[in-house]
XYZ file of C-alpha atoms in Angstrom:
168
model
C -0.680 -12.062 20.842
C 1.216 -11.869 17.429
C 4.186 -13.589 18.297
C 2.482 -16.421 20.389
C 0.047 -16.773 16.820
C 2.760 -16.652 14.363
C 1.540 -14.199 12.498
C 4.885 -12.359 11.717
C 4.979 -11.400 7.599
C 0.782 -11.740 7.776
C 0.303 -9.099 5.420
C 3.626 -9.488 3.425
C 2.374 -12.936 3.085
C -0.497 -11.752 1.091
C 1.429 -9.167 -1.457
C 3.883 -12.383 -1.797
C 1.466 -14.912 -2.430
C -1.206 -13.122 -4.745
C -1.969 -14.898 -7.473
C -2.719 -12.687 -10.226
C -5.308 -15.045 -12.089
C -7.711 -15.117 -9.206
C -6.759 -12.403 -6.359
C -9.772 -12.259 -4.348
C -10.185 -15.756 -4.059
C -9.724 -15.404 0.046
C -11.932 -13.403 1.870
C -10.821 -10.455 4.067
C -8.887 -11.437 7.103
C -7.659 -14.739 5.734
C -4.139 -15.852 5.591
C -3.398 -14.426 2.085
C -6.514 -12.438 1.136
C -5.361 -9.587 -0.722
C -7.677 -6.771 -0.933
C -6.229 -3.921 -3.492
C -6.593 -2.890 -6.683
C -5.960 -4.569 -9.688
C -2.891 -2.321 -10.091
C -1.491 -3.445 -6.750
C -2.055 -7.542 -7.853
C -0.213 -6.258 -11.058
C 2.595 -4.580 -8.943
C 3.199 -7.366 -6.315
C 2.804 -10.482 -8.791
C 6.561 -10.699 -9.735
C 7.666 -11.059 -6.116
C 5.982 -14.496 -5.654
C 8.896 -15.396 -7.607
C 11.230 -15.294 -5.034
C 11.264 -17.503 -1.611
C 8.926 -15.894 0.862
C 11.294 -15.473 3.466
C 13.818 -13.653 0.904
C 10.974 -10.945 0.137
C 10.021 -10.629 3.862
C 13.578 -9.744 4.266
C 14.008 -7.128 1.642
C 10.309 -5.919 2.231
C 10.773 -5.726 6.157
C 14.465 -3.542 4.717
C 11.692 -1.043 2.689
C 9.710 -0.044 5.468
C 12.422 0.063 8.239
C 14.279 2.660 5.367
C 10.778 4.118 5.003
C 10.517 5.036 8.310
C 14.021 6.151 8.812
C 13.393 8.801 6.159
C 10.083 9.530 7.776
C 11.559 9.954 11.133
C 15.108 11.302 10.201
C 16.863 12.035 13.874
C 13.480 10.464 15.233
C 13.704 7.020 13.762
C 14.087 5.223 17.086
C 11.381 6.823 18.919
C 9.423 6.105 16.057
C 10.488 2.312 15.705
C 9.420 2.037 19.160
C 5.805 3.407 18.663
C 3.927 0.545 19.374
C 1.357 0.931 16.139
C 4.747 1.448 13.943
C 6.167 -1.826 15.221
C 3.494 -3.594 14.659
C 3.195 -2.361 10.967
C 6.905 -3.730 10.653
C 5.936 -7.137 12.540
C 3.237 -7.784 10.093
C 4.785 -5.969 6.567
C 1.938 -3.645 5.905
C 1.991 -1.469 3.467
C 0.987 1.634 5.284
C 4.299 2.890 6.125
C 4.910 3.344 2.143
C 1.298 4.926 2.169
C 2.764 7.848 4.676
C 6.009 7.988 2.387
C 3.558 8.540 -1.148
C 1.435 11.244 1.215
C 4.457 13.083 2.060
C 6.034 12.834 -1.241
C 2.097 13.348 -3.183
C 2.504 17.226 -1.816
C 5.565 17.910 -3.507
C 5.179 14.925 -6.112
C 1.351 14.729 -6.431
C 1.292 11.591 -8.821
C 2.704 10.015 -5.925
C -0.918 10.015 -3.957
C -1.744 7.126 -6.811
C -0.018 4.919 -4.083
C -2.776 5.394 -1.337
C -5.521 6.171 -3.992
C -4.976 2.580 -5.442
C -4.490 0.505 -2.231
C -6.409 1.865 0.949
C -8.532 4.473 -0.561
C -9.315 6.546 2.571
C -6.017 8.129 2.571
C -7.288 9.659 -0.110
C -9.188 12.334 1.788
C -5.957 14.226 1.667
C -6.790 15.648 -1.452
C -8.977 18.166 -0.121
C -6.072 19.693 0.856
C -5.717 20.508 -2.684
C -8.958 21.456 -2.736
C -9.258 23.400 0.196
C -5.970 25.308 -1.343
C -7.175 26.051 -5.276
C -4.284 24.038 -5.721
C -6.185 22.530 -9.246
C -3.385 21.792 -10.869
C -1.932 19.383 -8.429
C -5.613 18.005 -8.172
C -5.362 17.080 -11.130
C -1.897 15.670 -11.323
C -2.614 13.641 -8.714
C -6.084 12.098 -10.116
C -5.108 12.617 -13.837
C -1.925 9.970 -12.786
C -4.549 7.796 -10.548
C -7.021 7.425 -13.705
C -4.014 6.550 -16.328
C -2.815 3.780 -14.095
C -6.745 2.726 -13.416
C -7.624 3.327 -17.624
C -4.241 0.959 -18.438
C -5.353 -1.763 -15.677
C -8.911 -1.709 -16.468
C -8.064 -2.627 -20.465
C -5.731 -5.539 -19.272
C -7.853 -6.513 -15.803
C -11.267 -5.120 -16.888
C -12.780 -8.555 -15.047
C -10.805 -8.332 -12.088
C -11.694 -4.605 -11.286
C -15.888 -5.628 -11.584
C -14.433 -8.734 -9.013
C -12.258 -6.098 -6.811
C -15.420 -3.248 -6.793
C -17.764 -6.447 -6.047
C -15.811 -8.109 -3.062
C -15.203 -4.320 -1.618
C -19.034 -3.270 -1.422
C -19.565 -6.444 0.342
């Protein structure tokens, strides 16, 4: 169906196009509607400066790299998983969600990634939990809340907008 819709970039569209002055102008689903944090409008906001096409390109070059490191001496098998190719045919972001989760248990500010976009990935720290591992608990969450405190005194009004538009 994706191909025959045009809907190759769908989700790259809406990291390219966000418009940092009023984000979650677009409702869920739409062509464009961009439904993370206030961090991520921060983080994606300079790429709107380039042609669309040109970030697809280098975007579509981050996740097939991501998954290459994922996979190692797998990468093909996993490039053919039907659920990863469709990830690359659309330009999510969840590819660079399994890199920070991998990375966040050796690196554990790097679960700020998943914490900040899709928040259910976030259930992985009960691992740390699970494992007394506090002080990586806190790494990771300590790193979340300073990117969250630092966002939330520049985009106070856009966090009440993103918490708003996600309960509903």
């Amino acid at each position: 169906v994706a191909p025959h819709a045009g809907t190759v970039g769908f989700d790259a569209y809406a990291y390219w196009a966000v418009d940092p002055a009023d984000p979650y102008r677009l409702t869920a689903g739409a062509l464009g509607a961009f439904p993370y944090s206030p961090v991520a409008v921060r983080a994606f906001a300079p790429v709107g400066a380039v042609a669309f096409w040109s970030f697809l390109w280098v975007w579509l070059a981050i996740l097939v790299g991501t998954v290459v490191w994922l996979g190692w001496r797998s990468s093909l098998v996993v490039l053919a998983f039907p659920p990863v190719a469709l990830e690359l045919y659309h330009g999510n972001v969840h590819l660079l969600i399994a890199a920070a989760i991998v990375l966040g248990f050796r690196y554990p500010a790097a679960w700020a990634l998943p914490l900040l976009t899709k928040v259910t990935p976030g259930v992985g720290l009960v691992w740390f939990l699970v494992r007394g591992e506090w002080r990586r608990l806190a790494i990771a969450l300590g790193a979340t809340g300073a990117l969250v405190a630092v966002s939330v005194a520049v985009d106070g009004s856009l966090w009440v907008e993103w918490i708003r538009d996600s309960l509903i």
